[in-house]
Structures are given as C-alpha cells and as structure tokens.
CSV table of N, CA and C in Angstrom, one decimal:
chain,number,residue,atom,x,y,z
A,544,UNK,N,93.5,-59.1,69.2
A,544,UNK,CA,94.1,-60.2,68.4
A,544,UNK,C,93.4,-61.6,68.7
A,545,UNK,N,92.8,-62.1,67.5
A,545,UNK,CA,92.1,-63.4,67.8
A,545,UNK,C,92.2,-64.0,66.5
A,546,UNK,N,92.1,-65.5,66.5
A,546,UNK,CA,92.0,-66.1,65.0
A,546,UNK,C,90.7,-65.9,64.3
A,547,UNK,N,89.8,-65.5,65.2
A,547,UNK,CA,88.3,-65.2,64.6
A,547,UNK,C,88.3,-63.8,64.5
A,548,UNK,N,87.5,-63.6,63.5
A,548,UNK,CA,87.1,-61.9,63.5
A,548,UNK,C,85.6,-62.0,64.1
A,549,UNK,N,85.7,-61.6,65.2
A,549,UNK,CA,84.7,-61.5,66.0
A,549,UNK,C,83.9,-60.3,65.9
A,550,UNK,N,82.8,-60.2,66.4
A,550,UNK,CA,81.9,-59.2,66.3
A,550,UNK,C,82.6,-58.0,66.8
A,551,UNK,N,83.2,-57.9,68.0
A,551,UNK,CA,84.0,-56.7,68.5
A,551,UNK,C,85.2,-56.3,67.7
A,552,UNK,N,85.5,-57.1,66.6
A,552,UNK,CA,86.7,-56.7,66.0
A,552,UNK,C,86.2,-55.6,65.1
A,553,UNK,N,85.1,-55.2,64.8
A,553,UNK,CA,84.7,-54.1,64.0
A,553,UNK,C,85.2,-52.8,64.4
A,554,UNK,N,85.5,-52.8,65.9
A,554,UNK,CA,85.8,-51.2,66.5
A,554,UNK,C,87.1,-51.2,66.8
A,555,UNK,N,87.9,-52.1,66.4
A,555,UNK,CA,89.5,-52.1,66.3
A,555,UNK,C,90.2,-51.3,65.3
A,556,UNK,N,91.2,-50.6,65.7
A,556,UNK,CA,91.9,-49.9,64.5
A,556,UNK,C,92.4,-51.0,63.7
A,557,UNK,N,93.2,-52.0,64.3
A,557,UNK,CA,93.8,-53.1,63.3
A,557,UNK,C,93.3,-54.4,63.9
A,558,UNK,N,92.9,-55.2,63.1
A,558,UNK,CA,92.4,-56.7,63.5
A,558,UNK,C,93.8,-57.8,63.2
A,559,UNK,N,94.4,-58.1,64.2
A,559,UNK,CA,95.5,-59.1,63.8
A,559,UNK,C,94.8,-60.8,64.0
A,560,UNK,N,94.5,-61.3,62.9
A,560,UNK,CA,94.1,-62.7,62.9
A,560,UNK,C,95.2,-63.7,63.0
A,561,UNK,N,95.6,-63.9,64.0
A,561,UNK,CA,96.8,-64.8,64.2
A,561,UNK,C,96.6,-66.2,63.8
A,562,UNK,N,97.5,-67.1,63.7
A,562,UNK,CA,97.3,-68.6,63.5
A,562,UNK,C,96.8,-69.2,64.6
A,563,UNK,N,95.9,-70.0,64.8
A,563,UNK,CA,95.5,-70.7,66.2
A,563,UNK,C,96.7,-71.2,66.8
A,564,UNK,N,97.1,-71.1,68.2
A,564,UNK,CA,97.9,-71.8,68.8
A,564,UNK,C,99.4,-70.9,68.7
A,565,UNK,N,99.5,-69.8,68.2
A,565,UNK,CA,100.6,-69.1,67.9
A,565,UNK,C,100.7,-67.7,68.7
A,566,UNK,N,99.8,-67.8,70.0
A,566,UNK,CA,99.7,-66.7,71.2
A,566,UNK,C,101.2,-66.6,71.6
A,567,UNK,N,101.8,-67.4,72.0
A,567,UNK,CA,103.1,-67.3,72.5
A,567,UNK,C,104.1,-66.9,71.7
A,568,UNK,N,104.2,-67.1,70.6
A,568,UNK,CA,105.1,-66.6,69.7
A,568,UNK,C,104.8,-64.9,69.3
A,569,UNK,N,103.5,-64.7,69.4
A,569,UNK,CA,103.2,-63.3,69.0
A,569,UNK,C,103.7,-62.6,70.3
A,570,UNK,N,103.5,-63.1,71.6
A,570,UNK,CA,104.1,-62.4,72.7
A,570,UNK,C,105.5,-62.4,72.8
A,571,UNK,N,106.1,-63.2,72.5
A,571,UNK,CA,107.8,-63.3,72.4
A,571,UNK,C,108.3,-62.4,71.5
A,572,UNK,N,107.6,-62.3,70.2
A,572,UNK,CA,107.9,-61.6,69.1
A,572,UNK,C,107.9,-60.0,69.8
A,573,UNK,N,106.7,-59.7,70.3
A,573,UNK,CA,106.3,-58.2,70.9
A,573,UNK,C,107.2,-57.7,71.5
A,574,UNK,N,107.5,-58.7,72.8
A,574,UNK,CA,108.5,-58.4,73.6
A,574,UNK,C,109.7,-58.1,73.2
A,575,UNK,N,110.4,-58.9,72.3
A,575,UNK,CA,111.8,-58.6,71.5
A,575,UNK,C,111.5,-57.0,71.1
A,576,UNK,N,110.6,-56.9,70.2
A,576,UNK,CA,110.4,-55.8,69.5
A,576,UNK,C,110.6,-54.6,70.9
A,577,UNK,N,109.6,-54.5,71.8
A,577,UNK,CA,109.7,-53.7,72.9
A,577,UNK,C,111.2,-53.6,73.5
A,578,UNK,N,111.6,-54.6,73.7
A,578,UNK,CA,113.2,-54.5,74.3
A,578,UNK,C,114.0,-53.8,73.3
A,579,UNK,N,114.0,-54.1,72.0
A,579,UNK,CA,115.1,-53.6,70.8
A,579,UNK,C,114.8,-51.9,70.9
A,580,UNK,N,113.3,-51.7,70.8
A,580,UNK,CA,113.0,-50.5,70.6
A,580,UNK,C,113.3,-49.4,71.8
A,581,UNK,N,113.9,-49.9,72.9
A,581,UNK,CA,114.2,-49.3,74.0
A,581,UNK,C,112.9,-48.9,75.0
A,582,UNK,N,111.8,-49.5,74.9
A,582,UNK,CA,110.9,-49.2,75.4
A,582,UNK,C,110.6,-49.8,77.0
A,583,UNK,N,111.4,-50.4,77.4
A,583,UNK,CA,111.5,-51.2,78.7
A,583,UNK,C,111.7,-50.2,79.8
A,584,UNK,N,110.9,-49.9,80.7
A,584,UNK,CA,110.9,-49.0,81.9
A,584,UNK,C,112.1,-49.9,82.9
A,585,UNK,N,113.2,-49.3,82.7
A,585,UNK,CA,114.4,-50.0,83.5
A,585,UNK,C,114.3,-49.9,84.8
A,586,UNK,N,113.8,-48.9,85.3
A,586,UNK,CA,113.7,-48.7,87.1
A,586,UNK,C,112.7,-49.6,87.4
A,587,UNK,N,111.3,-49.9,86.7
A,587,UNK,CA,110.4,-50.9,87.0
A,587,UNK,C,111.2,-52.2,87.0
A,588,UNK,N,111.5,-52.6,86.0
A,588,UNK,CA,112.1,-53.9,85.8
A,588,UNK,C,113.1,-54.3,87.0
A,589,UNK,N,114.1,-53.2,87.4
A,589,UNK,CA,114.9,-53.4,88.4
A,589,UNK,C,114.4,-53.5,89.8
A,590,UNK,N,113.1,-53.1,90.1
A,590,UNK,CA,112.6,-52.8,91.2
A,590,UNK,C,111.6,-53.9,91.5
A,591,UNK,N,110.9,-54.4,90.5
A,591,UNK,CA,109.6,-55.0,90.5
A,591,UNK,C,109.7,-56.4,89.9
A,592,UNK,N,110.7,-56.9,89.5
A,592,UNK,CA,110.8,-58.0,88.7
A,592,UNK,C,112.0,-58.9,88.9
A,593,UNK,N,112.0,-60.3,88.5
A,593,UNK,CA,113.2,-61.1,88.7
A,593,UNK,C,113.3,-61.8,87.3
A,594,UNK,N,114.5,-62.2,87.2
A,594,UNK,CA,114.6,-63.0,85.9
A,594,UNK,C,114.6,-62.2,84.7
A,595,UNK,N,114.7,-61.1,84.7
A,595,UNK,CA,114.6,-60.2,83.4
A,595,UNK,C,115.7,-60.6,82.4
A,596,UNK,N,116.8,-60.7,82.7
A,596,UNK,CA,118.0,-61.0,81.9
A,596,UNK,C,117.8,-62.4,81.1
A,597,UNK,N,117.2,-63.5,81.8
A,597,UNK,CA,116.9,-64.7,81.2
A,597,UNK,C,115.6,-64.6,80.2
A,598,UNK,N,114.8,-63.8,80.7
A,598,UNK,CA,113.8,-63.6,79.8
A,598,UNK,C,114.1,-63.0,78.5
A,599,UNK,N,114.8,-62.0,78.6
A,599,UNK,CA,115.2,-61.2,77.4
A,599,UNK,C,116.1,-62.2,76.7
A,600,UNK,N,116.9,-62.8,77.3
A,600,UNK,CA,117.5,-63.8,76.2
A,600,UNK,C,116.6,-65.0,75.7
A,601,UNK,N,115.6,-65.2,76.1
A,601,UNK,CA,114.5,-66.6,75.7
A,601,UNK,C,113.7,-65.7,74.5
A,602,UNK,N,113.5,-64.5,74.4
A,602,UNK,CA,112.9,-64.0,73.3
A,602,UNK,C,113.7,-63.5,72.3
A,603,UNK,N,115.1,-63.4,72.5
A,603,UNK,CA,116.0,-62.7,71.5
A,603,UNK,C,115.7,-63.3,69.9
A,604,UNK,N,115.4,-64.5,69.9
A,604,UNK,CA,115.5,-65.1,68.6
A,604,UNK,C,114.0,-64.9,68.0
A,605,UNK,N,113.0,-64.3,68.8
A,605,UNK,CA,112.0,-64.1,68.0
A,605,UNK,C,111.9,-62.8,67.1
A,606,UNK,N,112.5,-62.7,66.1
A,606,UNK,CA,112.6,-61.6,65.2
A,606,UNK,C,111.1,-61.4,64.6
A,607,UNK,N,110.8,-60.1,63.9
A,607,UNK,CA,109.7,-60.0,63.2
A,607,UNK,C,109.4,-61.3,62.1
A,608,UNK,N,110.6,-61.7,61.3
A,608,UNK,CA,110.4,-62.7,60.4
A,608,UNK,C,109.9,-64.0,61.0
A,609,UNK,N,110.8,-64.3,62.1
A,609,UNK,CA,110.6,-65.7,62.7
A,609,UNK,C,109.0,-65.6,63.2
A,610,UNK,N,108.6,-64.5,64.2
A,610,UNK,CA,107.1,-64.4,64.7
A,610,UNK,C,106.1,-64.5,63.6
A,611,UNK,N,106.3,-64.1,62.3
A,611,UNK,CA,105.4,-63.8,61.3
A,611,UNK,C,105.3,-65.4,60.7
A,612,UNK,N,106.3,-66.1,60.7
A,612,UNK,CA,106.2,-67.7,60.3
A,612,UNK,C,105.3,-68.2,61.2
A,613,UNK,N,105.3,-68.0,62.6
A,613,UNK,CA,104.5,-68.5,63.4
A,613,UNK,C,103.0,-68.3,63.4
A,614,UNK,N,102.9,-66.9,63.4
A,614,UNK,CA,101.5,-66.0,63.5
A,614,UNK,C,100.8,-66.2,62.4
A,615,UNK,N,101.5,-65.9,61.4
A,615,UNK,CA,100.6,-65.5,60.0
A,615,UNK,C,100.6,-64.0,60.0
A,616,UNK,N,101.1,-63.2,60.8
A,616,UNK,CA,100.9,-61.7,60.7
A,616,UNK,C,102.0,-61.2,60.1
A,617,UNK,N,101.7,-60.2,59.0
A,617,UNK,CA,102.9,-60.0,58.5
A,617,UNK,C,103.8,-59.0,59.3
A,618,UNK,N,105.2,-59.3,59.1
A,618,UNK,CA,106.1,-58.2,60.0
A,618,UNK,C,105.8,-56.8,59.8
A,619,UNK,N,105.6,-56.3,61.2
A,619,UNK,CA,105.4,-54.7,61.2
A,619,UNK,C,105.8,-54.2,62.4
A,620,UNK,N,106.4,-53.3,62.2
A,620,UNK,CA,107.0,-52.6,63.7
A,620,UNK,C,106.0,-51.9,64.4
A,621,UNK,N,104.7,-51.5,63.9
A,621,UNK,CA,103.6,-50.9,64.8
A,621,UNK,C,102.2,-51.3,64.4
A,622,UNK,N,101.6,-51.8,65.6
A,622,UNK,CA,100.2,-52.0,65.2
A,622,UNK,C,99.2,-50.9,65.7
A,623,UNK,N,99.8,-50.1,66.6
A,623,UNK,CA,99.0,-49.0,67.0
A,623,UNK,C,100.1,-47.9,67.1
A,624,UNK,N,99.1,-46.6,67.3
A,624,UNK,CA,100.1,-45.3,67.6
A,624,UNK,C,100.9,-45.5,68.7
A,625,UNK,N,100.6,-46.1,70.0
A,625,UNK,CA,101.0,-46.2,71.1
A,625,UNK,C,102.4,-46.7,71.0
A,626,UNK,N,102.5,-47.7,70.3
A,626,UNK,CA,103.7,-48.6,70.1
A,626,UNK,C,105.0,-47.8,69.3
A,627,UNK,N,104.6,-46.8,68.6
A,627,UNK,CA,105.7,-45.9,67.9
A,627,UNK,C,106.2,-44.9,68.8
A,628,UNK,N,105.7,-44.6,69.9
A,628,UNK,CA,106.2,-43.5,71.1
A,628,UNK,C,107.6,-44.4,71.4
A,629,UNK,N,108.5,-43.6,71.7
A,629,UNK,CA,110.1,-44.1,72.3
A,629,UNK,C,110.1,-43.9,73.7
A,630,UNK,N,108.7,-43.6,74.4
A,630,UNK,CA,108.5,-43.5,75.7
A,630,UNK,C,108.3,-45.0,76.3
A,631,UNK,N,108.9,-45.3,77.6
A,631,UNK,CA,108.5,-46.5,78.1
A,631,UNK,C,107.0,-46.7,78.5
A,632,UNK,N,106.5,-48.2,78.0
A,632,UNK,CA,105.3,-48.2,78.4
A,632,UNK,C,104.9,-48.4,79.9
A,633,UNK,N,105.5,-49.2,80.5
A,633,UNK,CA,105.3,-49.1,82.1
A,633,UNK,C,105.9,-48.0,82.8
A,634,UNK,N,105.1,-47.7,83.9
A,634,UNK,CA,105.3,-46.4,84.7
A,634,UNK,C,105.7,-46.7,86.0
C-alpha cells in the first residue's frame, strides 16, 4: 500500500494506491474486518494485550464503505488469499 506506484509495486499481487494521509483509516477498516471475520486470536489478545475492548469499539464505525471514502480504495473483503482464510492470523 502506497499512494505512489513505486518500482517494487510491480511484484505485488495487488497494488492499493490509497489517498495520502488515509493510512489510519485503512488500518482501522482492516482491523474491523479482521474482528468481524472472526480472525482475531482470542487467546493471544487475552494473554498479551490490554485495552482490546476499547480498541474494538474504536474501529467499529470503520465499515468498508466508510474506509473507502477516506482511502479511495474500493470496498473489498479480501486483497490477498491469506485474508480469505477463517484461521486466526496471530498465533
């Protein structure tokens, strides 16, 4: 992800050219999608983090449509095959 199509982008499966300054909106939107897809490793969150419930609440309003308005990236559920898995990302 980069607002500029850099030379290294040629090797990417997908280039996401987001609007300048919208990286936090992208991060929040992706976090909400991970949470709603059930991909959060709950044992890891319980044992290695603090403030998760407040964080979860803070990203709740970042739907795909809201994120798209900030980032300029069309709403999509998956940019990579890895995010299509139902397995938790963190181990």
